[in-house]
Amino acid sequence: MTLPGNPPAAQITGRCAAVLPFDPSGPSAAPPGVDDAEFRLAMLEDVYEVAAGLEFVAAALAVDPDGPPDAETITWPGTPIVREPAPAAAFAALHALGAEEAALIAPDAPDLPPLLIGKLFRALGSAPAAACQDTGGRGLVALAARLPLPGWLATALDDLSAAPDSSGRASSGHGAAALDVPDALARLRAAAPRPGLVPQGPAWHRIRTPGDLRLLDPGLEGWENTRALLEGSPLH
């Protein structure tokens, strides 16, 4: 969907990896002394850089029309931007731009290895969707799917957008909030017409509370923006 006054989004050919927006009502993961908005933007930019570094995959950004305007400033020129924060709608918008397969990635996994997204795309060779779970059992880090979505998957994603997240709050419908539902993968699998339609790739972690900062590995390459803000802050 293109809002009045906004230029049309760039077209996509083949595969796309899109970063979902933060839930504005979600908890802060910023350590003491670090501005929450600045920290969220740093993590978002690091996740976008993961998507942008994938070979033969277009990077995109899903934004909330009511979200912070500076989110779009982190992208490279020509990056497709869709103003549909809910997963099912974001998938549909990416398909309308030409994507045949897409992965939606949570905005708070700054050190996510690109290989894990690659594994999800490879799984689409034999399944309509594939998921990367959060290692803490708090929902999903990423979800990939062939496009257009089958009806059962679109309906299941809409149901996730209305389900309570890992903190027990009713989901706001924003992309990251929908992935926060603790049993998200089980719900998607239960909605599938037969077993095996939503395989699971290797799990990873998300940074949703200050306590999660200990999960970041300084030895891993990448996540430079988040790393810079955490300089001087203990990770353990």
Short mmCIF file of C-alpha atoms in Angstrom, two decimals, residues 76-178:
data_model
loop_
_atom_site.label_atom_id
_atom_site.label_comp_id
_atom_site.label_asym_id
_atom_site.label_seq_id
_atom_site.Cartn_x
_atom_site.Cartn_y
_atom_site.Cartn_z
CA TRP A 76 20.13 2.03 1.26
CA PRO A 77 18.63 4.04 -1.61
CA GLY A 78 16.11 2.01 -3.59
CA THR A 79 15.19 -0.27 -0.69
CA PRO A 80 11.55 -1.39 -0.92
CA ILE A 81 9.57 -0.06 2.03
CA VAL A 82 6.10 -1.37 2.82
CA ARG A 83 3.82 0.31 5.30
CA GLU A 84 2.18 -2.86 6.54
CA PRO A 85 3.45 -3.87 10.00
CA ALA A 86 1.36 -7.04 10.47
CA PRO A 87 3.03 -10.17 9.05
CA ALA A 88 0.26 -11.39 6.72
CA ALA A 89 -0.19 -7.89 5.28
CA ALA A 90 3.58 -7.41 4.96
CA PHE A 91 3.89 -10.68 3.03
CA ALA A 92 1.04 -9.60 0.73
CA ALA A 93 2.65 -6.20 0.13
CA LEU A 94 5.99 -7.79 -0.74
CA HIS A 95 4.26 -10.16 -3.14
CA ALA A 96 2.53 -7.21 -4.79
CA LEU A 97 6.00 -5.76 -5.42
CA GLY A 98 7.11 -8.94 -7.17
CA ALA A 99 8.56 -11.14 -4.42
CA GLU A 100 8.06 -14.86 -4.93
CA GLU A 101 9.55 -15.83 -1.56
CA ALA A 102 10.04 -13.63 1.49
CA ALA A 103 11.41 -13.80 5.01
CA LEU A 104 10.18 -11.51 7.77
CA ILE A 105 12.78 -10.86 10.47
CA ALA A 106 12.30 -9.48 13.98
CA PRO A 107 13.98 -6.09 14.48
CA ASP A 108 15.73 -7.08 17.72
CA ALA A 109 18.15 -9.80 16.56
CA PRO A 110 21.13 -7.58 15.66
CA ASP A 111 23.70 -10.39 15.60
CA LEU A 112 21.58 -12.85 13.59
CA PRO A 113 23.84 -14.94 11.33
CA PRO A 114 22.85 -14.53 7.66
CA LEU A 115 23.25 -18.30 7.24
CA LEU A 116 20.12 -18.89 9.31
CA ILE A 117 17.98 -16.85 6.91
CA GLY A 118 19.57 -18.71 4.02
CA LYS A 119 18.52 -22.00 5.60
CA LEU A 120 14.91 -20.80 5.78
CA PHE A 121 14.90 -19.97 2.08
CA ARG A 122 16.37 -23.37 1.24
CA ALA A 123 13.61 -25.04 3.26
CA LEU A 124 11.04 -23.37 0.99
CA GLY A 125 12.14 -25.78 -1.73
CA SER A 126 10.02 -28.46 -0.06
CA ALA A 127 7.62 -26.53 2.20
CA PRO A 128 5.43 -23.41 1.91
CA ALA A 129 6.93 -21.84 5.06
CA ALA A 130 9.86 -22.21 7.48
CA ALA A 131 10.56 -20.69 10.87
CA CYS A 132 13.48 -19.71 13.08
CA GLN A 133 12.47 -19.89 16.74
CA ASP A 134 13.72 -17.78 19.63
CA THR A 135 16.11 -19.80 21.80
CA GLY A 136 14.31 -18.61 24.92
CA GLY A 137 11.02 -20.08 23.78
CA ARG A 138 9.48 -16.64 23.30
CA GLY A 139 8.17 -16.84 19.77
CA LEU A 140 9.92 -16.48 16.43
CA VAL A 141 13.00 -14.67 15.19
CA ALA A 142 12.09 -15.03 11.51
CA LEU A 143 9.48 -16.59 9.26
CA ALA A 144 9.93 -17.33 5.56
CA ALA A 145 7.20 -18.25 3.11
CA ARG A 146 6.42 -18.78 -0.54
CA LEU A 147 4.17 -16.09 -1.97
CA PRO A 148 1.30 -15.63 -2.23
CA LEU A 149 0.60 -17.09 1.19
CA PRO A 150 -1.75 -20.06 1.31
CA GLY A 151 -5.03 -19.16 2.95
CA TRP A 152 -4.42 -21.22 6.10
CA LEU A 153 -1.10 -19.46 6.74
CA ALA A 154 -2.50 -15.97 6.18
CA THR A 155 -5.34 -16.70 8.59
CA ALA A 156 -2.97 -18.16 11.19
CA LEU A 157 -0.74 -15.08 11.00
CA ASP A 158 -3.72 -12.80 11.47
CA ASP A 159 -4.66 -14.85 14.53
CA LEU A 160 -1.12 -14.43 15.87
CA SER A 161 -1.45 -10.68 15.49
CA ALA A 162 -4.37 -10.78 17.93
CA ALA A 163 -2.87 -13.29 20.40
CA PRO A 164 -1.14 -12.42 23.72
CA ASP A 165 2.62 -12.03 23.42
CA SER A 166 5.31 -13.50 25.69
CA SER A 167 4.57 -10.92 28.40
CA GLY A 168 0.86 -11.74 28.40
CA ARG A 169 -0.10 -8.46 26.72
CA ALA A 170 -2.61 -8.47 23.91
CA SER A 171 -0.67 -8.11 20.68
CA SER A 172 -0.83 -4.69 19.07
CA GLY A 173 -0.81 -6.29 15.62
CA HIS A 174 2.67 -4.95 14.88
CA GLY A 175 5.10 -7.28 13.18
CA ALA A 176 7.45 -7.90 16.09
CA ALA A 177 4.54 -8.29 18.53
CA ALA A 178 2.99 -11.02 16.37
#
